[in-house]
Amino acid sequence: MKKIFIALIRFYQKYLSGLKRTTHCIYFPTCSQYGIEAIEKYGALKGGLLTIWRILRCNPFAKGGYDPVP
């Protein structure tokens, strides 16, 4: 399951992220890189939940900045 999620994120990074109008992310590392790191560190379930929480926090009113995987 872990490999499938990481493959999906890599597919997004390679083929879909370039289609967005804004090409920069307010967070470092980017949300997709954060997702890969979280899934590798915590597994598919907890890493996936951390990734979803990170994506929900990504909005125009967020400060952004450095936000590593806990």
Tab-separated table of C-alpha atoms in Angstrom:
chain	number	residue	atom	x	y	z
A	1	MET	CA	0.000	0.000	0.000
A	2	LYS	CA	2.866	2.326	0.881
A	3	LYS	CA	4.483	1.868	-2.531
A	4	ILE	CA	1.185	2.560	-4.303
A	5	PHE	CA	0.681	5.874	-2.486
A	6	ILE	CA	4.244	6.954	-3.178
A	7	ALA	CA	3.864	5.998	-6.856
A	8	LEU	CA	0.683	8.079	-7.096
A	9	ILE	CA	2.427	11.090	-5.569
A	10	ARG	CA	5.404	10.681	-7.925
A	11	PHE	CA	2.965	10.509	-10.866
A	12	TYR	CA	1.381	13.753	-9.663
A	13	GLN	CA	4.794	15.408	-9.303
A	14	LYS	CA	5.924	14.364	-12.770
A	15	TYR	CA	2.793	14.845	-14.871
A	16	LEU	CA	0.143	16.906	-13.068
A	17	SER	CA	1.833	19.511	-10.888
A	18	GLY	CA	3.097	21.418	-13.919
A	19	LEU	CA	-0.476	21.956	-15.121
A	20	LYS	CA	-1.346	24.198	-12.165
A	21	ARG	CA	-1.281	27.961	-12.656
A	22	THR	CA	0.806	28.584	-9.558
A	23	THR	CA	4.041	26.679	-9.651
A	24	HIS	CA	5.299	27.483	-6.175
A	25	CYS	CA	4.292	26.123	-2.813
A	26	ILE	CA	4.120	28.239	0.347
A	27	TYR	CA	5.507	25.381	2.388
A	28	PHE	CA	8.942	23.800	2.401
A	29	PRO	CA	9.105	20.896	1.680
A	30	THR	CA	6.270	20.957	-0.846
A	31	CYS	CA	3.079	19.122	0.022
A	32	SER	CA	3.876	16.254	-2.342
A	33	GLN	CA	7.404	15.833	-0.968
A	34	TYR	CA	5.981	16.048	2.571
A	35	GLY	CA	3.556	13.259	1.629
A	36	ILE	CA	6.330	11.000	0.391
A	37	GLU	CA	8.433	11.601	3.513
A	38	ALA	CA	5.460	11.056	5.851
A	39	ILE	CA	4.423	7.820	4.150
A	40	GLU	CA	7.989	6.496	4.147
A	41	LYS	CA	8.419	7.338	7.833
A	42	TYR	CA	5.013	6.402	9.279
A	43	GLY	CA	3.435	4.058	6.743
A	44	ALA	CA	0.389	4.375	4.530
A	45	LEU	CA	-2.248	5.088	7.197
A	46	LYS	CA	-0.610	7.587	9.534
A	47	GLY	CA	1.544	9.093	6.773
A	48	GLY	CA	-1.525	9.450	4.579
A	49	LEU	CA	-3.430	11.200	7.366
A	50	LEU	CA	-0.525	13.576	7.986
A	51	THR	CA	-0.441	14.352	4.274
A	52	ILE	CA	-4.167	15.051	4.139
A	53	TRP	CA	-3.858	17.337	7.187
A	54	ARG	CA	-1.009	19.205	5.485
A	55	ILE	CA	-3.033	19.674	2.291
A	56	LEU	CA	-5.985	20.980	4.294
A	57	ARG	CA	-3.687	23.546	5.922
A	58	CYS	CA	-2.480	24.756	2.526
A	59	ASN	CA	-4.640	27.777	1.755
A	60	PRO	CA	-4.170	31.449	0.813
A	61	PHE	CA	-4.395	32.534	4.474
A	62	ALA	CA	-1.640	30.200	5.716
A	63	LYS	CA	1.756	31.670	6.586
A	64	GLY	CA	3.691	28.792	5.035
A	65	GLY	CA	7.383	28.365	5.664
A	66	TYR	CA	9.401	25.394	6.884
A	67	ASP	CA	7.134	22.542	7.987
A	68	PRO	CA	8.972	19.210	8.261
A	69	VAL	CA	7.403	15.822	8.908
A	70	PRO	CA	7.140	15.386	12.696
